[in-house]
Amino acid sequence: MIIYDKRKPKTFDGANCIGITGENLATTQEFLIRGMCDITVDYYIHLRFADGSVNSVIPDSTTIDETGTKLVWKVRKNDIFMHGYFELQLEGRGENGYVFQTQIVTLYADESIPIEDKEYLNPNSETLKLREKTQELLDETKLCQTKIDETKKLIEQSDITKKEDISNKVNASSQITDDTQNYPSIKYITDNYWNIADSYSSDEVDSLLNAKADSKPLDERLTRMDISVNSKYDSANIESGSSTLTPYSSQTGKSKSAACIYKKVGDTVFANVSIVMNAGSLGANSTLHFIDLPFRHNSELPVYFIGINNKGTSFKGIVPKGSTWFQIMSSNAQAYTFTDGEQLNFTLMYKI
Amino acid sequence: MELKEKITLDMLTKESVSVLRQQFLNYNGVEMQIGGNIRNAYMNDESGREELRKVLSDEYYNAVMAVWQCATAVNS
């Protein structure tokens, strides 16, 4: 029995070791706390072993009399975590937070207790948690190792010589040094090739081109085909100029001057004729002839035209087919008298 | 600077010819036209030939006549 005067241990009545087998048969340890007679206090026996582990046990019996409180601890093998010296402390907890603790005594747990030092049979909760955590980590480690082994095996089975050399990758055409070794990066492809969303398939191109051709007017298609060199319009087929017209030999005195300004566009001539008359008359069905037009009227049909003088009187004219001359007459089939300087103007358009 | 006249016998056929007259000036080796085009057409008939004789030099007249006379000979 260990006797305490209140908190202080006074005597060790008996052995200071405990054991359940062998020569140190001490399966019961008794404690007497003199001066403690509070019946409301609950007691605990705290144990701390050499490796730092702790355990708390509840006394198997608590007896209070006039001398004090007597506690009995029936030692069980699972109460002891490690043989050897261990520390023991009694604690009492009462109402209103009252706590009573004795001083620590050192006892000895004999080897006769069949426990292993290295492995706890009934460790406390903290140890249990650590064990659980450790097992989890161990399992995870085993899993990682398995994956590493698998990857290693894959690598060993791969032909490393087939791996692309990163130095052969190019981002731009200027980086190409050997087109049998170089390969393109995504940037190269993006810079040099159309995105599939922006490009057309060959069927789409065919469809678009056919629609474009069909939608053009005939004239435009003919123009593009250039079916006739003679009808091709370019600057070489345009000419401007002037012509001095000559009155017919027998009518030379009737006019002061006759001229035209012409513009040839392709095979069409536009001529603006201006005639200044001398004073004189023109019979109702008489005509004035002028020759030397700039071009011959090259058609099987004559060309008729209308002119006017500065007095507003109209005249009509004709360019006969295949001719280089024209004639004019009064448009109302009546005789007309010209005043000196009277001007006649005609616009002719004929084919050459 | 030399001014010279260029004559073009245009659209010369058995029936007619259109004579184009242009004036050119040679300025620092570059030919530049002065004035506009002057053009007259003539028929291969008596009066036309007569007119042509007046306006063309022998060289050009003979060139036209080389075509017209053949045509005239054929027609006759």
mmCIF file of C-alpha atoms in Angstrom, chain A residues 212-346:
data_model
loop_
_atom_site.group_PDB
_atom_site.id
_atom_site.type_symbol
_atom_site.label_atom_id
_atom_site.label_comp_id
_atom_site.label_asym_id
_atom_site.label_seq_id
_atom_site.Cartn_x
_atom_site.Cartn_y
_atom_site.Cartn_z
ATOM 1 C CA LYS A 212 -21.006 32.884 -109.900
ATOM 2 C CA ALA A 213 -20.721 32.083 -113.587
ATOM 3 C CA ASP A 214 -24.423 31.448 -114.004
ATOM 4 C CA SER A 215 -25.395 34.687 -112.314
ATOM 5 C CA LYS A 216 -23.472 36.884 -114.731
ATOM 6 C CA PRO A 217 -25.330 38.533 -117.627
ATOM 7 C CA LEU A 218 -24.633 37.325 -121.132
ATOM 8 C CA ASP A 219 -22.787 40.474 -122.106
ATOM 9 C CA GLU A 220 -20.348 40.114 -119.280
ATOM 10 C CA ARG A 221 -19.679 36.525 -120.071
ATOM 11 C CA LEU A 222 -19.161 37.335 -123.714
ATOM 12 C CA THR A 223 -16.868 40.150 -122.733
ATOM 13 C CA ARG A 224 -14.799 37.831 -120.675
ATOM 14 C CA MET A 225 -14.653 35.251 -123.387
ATOM 15 C CA ASP A 226 -13.458 37.902 -125.866
ATOM 16 C CA ILE A 227 -15.265 36.196 -128.718
ATOM 17 C CA SER A 228 -14.530 38.915 -131.258
ATOM 18 C CA VAL A 229 -11.360 40.979 -131.540
ATOM 19 C CA ASN A 230 -13.162 43.510 -133.719
ATOM 20 C CA SER A 231 -15.778 44.096 -131.055
ATOM 21 C CA LYS A 232 -13.199 44.386 -128.298
ATOM 22 C CA TYR A 233 -13.340 47.813 -126.782
ATOM 23 C CA ASP A 234 -10.036 49.436 -126.050
ATOM 24 C CA SER A 235 -8.463 52.767 -126.542
ATOM 25 C CA ALA A 236 -7.016 51.772 -129.937
ATOM 26 C CA ASN A 237 -10.576 51.736 -131.357
ATOM 27 C CA ILE A 238 -11.319 55.328 -130.418
ATOM 28 C CA GLU A 239 -10.229 58.193 -132.549
ATOM 29 C CA SER A 240 -11.132 61.831 -132.666
ATOM 30 C CA GLY A 241 -10.414 64.261 -135.401
ATOM 31 C CA SER A 242 -11.773 66.689 -137.942
ATOM 32 C CA SER A 243 -12.510 66.756 -141.623
ATOM 33 C CA THR A 244 -12.791 69.549 -144.100
ATOM 34 C CA LEU A 245 -15.740 68.766 -146.281
ATOM 35 C CA THR A 246 -15.828 69.682 -149.943
ATOM 36 C CA PRO A 247 -18.979 70.738 -151.762
ATOM 37 C CA TYR A 248 -19.797 68.932 -154.938
ATOM 38 C CA SER A 249 -17.950 70.407 -157.857
ATOM 39 C CA SER A 250 -20.976 72.184 -159.254
ATOM 40 C CA GLN A 251 -21.983 73.638 -155.881
ATOM 41 C CA THR A 252 -18.782 75.172 -154.739
ATOM 42 C CA GLY A 253 -20.172 78.705 -154.568
ATOM 43 C CA LYS A 254 -23.149 77.900 -152.389
ATOM 44 C CA SER A 255 -21.231 77.485 -149.140
ATOM 45 C CA LYS A 256 -18.436 79.378 -147.484
ATOM 46 C CA SER A 257 -17.136 76.385 -145.506
ATOM 47 C CA ALA A 258 -18.075 72.895 -144.454
ATOM 48 C CA ALA A 259 -16.330 70.860 -141.794
ATOM 49 C CA CYS A 260 -17.004 68.162 -139.315
ATOM 50 C CA ILE A 261 -15.637 66.983 -136.034
ATOM 51 C CA TYR A 262 -15.772 63.244 -135.715
ATOM 52 C CA LYS A 263 -15.294 60.574 -133.143
ATOM 53 C CA LYS A 264 -14.859 56.973 -134.162
ATOM 54 C CA VAL A 265 -15.730 54.392 -131.555
ATOM 55 C CA GLY A 266 -15.123 50.944 -132.849
ATOM 56 C CA ASP A 267 -16.991 50.700 -136.138
ATOM 57 C CA THR A 268 -19.300 53.641 -135.457
ATOM 58 C CA VAL A 269 -18.583 57.208 -136.385
ATOM 59 C CA PHE A 270 -20.207 60.227 -134.795
ATOM 60 C CA ALA A 271 -19.789 63.340 -136.912
ATOM 61 C CA ASN A 272 -20.909 66.841 -136.120
ATOM 62 C CA VAL A 273 -21.131 68.745 -139.364
ATOM 63 C CA SER A 274 -21.131 72.499 -139.558
ATOM 64 C CA ILE A 275 -21.812 74.319 -142.845
ATOM 65 C CA VAL A 276 -21.678 78.084 -143.354
ATOM 66 C CA MET A 277 -23.743 79.191 -146.334
ATOM 67 C CA ASN A 278 -23.452 82.002 -148.749
ATOM 68 C CA ALA A 279 -26.573 83.913 -149.554
ATOM 69 C CA GLY A 280 -28.569 81.925 -152.016
ATOM 70 C CA SER A 281 -31.578 79.718 -152.515
ATOM 71 C CA LEU A 282 -32.222 76.048 -152.433
ATOM 72 C CA GLY A 283 -35.047 74.653 -154.539
ATOM 73 C CA ALA A 284 -37.880 72.698 -152.973
ATOM 74 C CA ASN A 285 -36.494 69.374 -154.067
ATOM 75 C CA SER A 286 -32.907 70.426 -154.551
ATOM 76 C CA THR A 287 -30.021 69.072 -152.549
ATOM 77 C CA LEU A 288 -26.615 70.212 -151.437
ATOM 78 C CA HIS A 289 -23.822 67.615 -151.733
ATOM 79 C CA PHE A 290 -20.701 67.480 -149.657
ATOM 80 C CA ILE A 291 -17.952 64.908 -150.039
ATOM 81 C CA ASP A 292 -14.876 63.774 -148.070
ATOM 82 C CA LEU A 293 -16.449 62.508 -144.901
ATOM 83 C CA PRO A 294 -13.765 61.071 -142.597
ATOM 84 C CA PHE A 295 -14.849 57.493 -143.193
ATOM 85 C CA ARG A 296 -16.871 55.664 -145.773
ATOM 86 C CA HIS A 297 -20.327 54.635 -144.667
ATOM 87 C CA ASN A 298 -19.891 50.912 -144.918
ATOM 88 C CA SER A 299 -23.394 49.578 -144.875
ATOM 89 C CA GLU A 300 -25.973 48.355 -147.274
ATOM 90 C CA LEU A 301 -28.464 50.793 -145.831
ATOM 91 C CA PRO A 302 -28.373 54.593 -146.052
ATOM 92 C CA VAL A 303 -28.331 56.744 -142.976
ATOM 93 C CA TYR A 304 -30.830 59.572 -142.575
ATOM 94 C CA PHE A 305 -30.316 62.520 -140.329
ATOM 95 C CA ILE A 306 -31.815 65.834 -139.339
ATOM 96 C CA GLY A 307 -30.076 69.163 -139.000
ATOM 97 C CA ILE A 308 -31.031 72.655 -138.087
ATOM 98 C CA ASN A 309 -29.858 76.113 -138.949
ATOM 99 C CA ASN A 310 -29.291 79.040 -136.672
ATOM 100 C CA LYS A 311 -32.785 80.259 -137.462
ATOM 101 C CA GLY A 312 -34.415 77.076 -136.308
ATOM 102 C CA THR A 313 -35.291 75.772 -139.695
ATOM 103 C CA SER A 314 -34.781 72.057 -140.022
ATOM 104 C CA PHE A 315 -33.155 70.216 -142.872
ATOM 105 C CA LYS A 316 -32.855 66.555 -143.618
ATOM 106 C CA GLY A 317 -29.974 64.618 -145.017
ATOM 107 C CA ILE A 318 -28.817 61.241 -146.155
ATOM 108 C CA VAL A 319 -25.551 59.368 -146.290
ATOM 109 C CA PRO A 320 -26.043 56.846 -149.065
ATOM 110 C CA LYS A 321 -24.891 53.319 -148.581
ATOM 111 C CA GLY A 322 -21.225 52.720 -149.188
ATOM 112 C CA SER A 323 -20.442 56.374 -149.726
ATOM 113 C CA THR A 324 -18.076 59.030 -148.416
ATOM 114 C CA TRP A 325 -20.483 61.920 -149.026
ATOM 115 C CA PHE A 326 -23.871 63.161 -147.946
ATOM 116 C CA GLN A 327 -26.607 65.435 -149.236
ATOM 117 C CA ILE A 328 -29.040 67.737 -147.485
ATOM 118 C CA MET A 329 -32.353 69.313 -148.469
ATOM 119 C CA SER A 330 -35.187 71.273 -146.989
ATOM 120 C CA SER A 331 -37.163 69.047 -144.661
ATOM 121 C CA ASN A 332 -40.558 70.461 -145.702
ATOM 122 C CA ALA A 333 -39.956 70.029 -149.425
ATOM 123 C CA GLN A 334 -40.153 73.750 -149.905
ATOM 124 C CA ALA A 335 -37.642 76.166 -151.349
ATOM 125 C CA TYR A 336 -35.446 77.951 -148.908
ATOM 126 C CA THR A 337 -33.347 81.063 -149.125
ATOM 127 C CA PHE A 338 -30.115 81.206 -147.174
ATOM 128 C CA THR A 339 -28.782 84.448 -145.850
ATOM 129 C CA ASP A 340 -25.105 85.180 -145.949
ATOM 130 C CA GLY A 341 -23.310 83.361 -143.146
ATOM 131 C CA GLU A 342 -26.251 81.251 -142.205
ATOM 132 C CA GLN A 343 -25.029 78.147 -140.361
ATOM 133 C CA LEU A 344 -26.343 74.633 -140.639
ATOM 134 C CA ASN A 345 -25.537 71.900 -138.136
ATOM 135 C CA PHE A 346 -26.015 68.208 -138.494
#
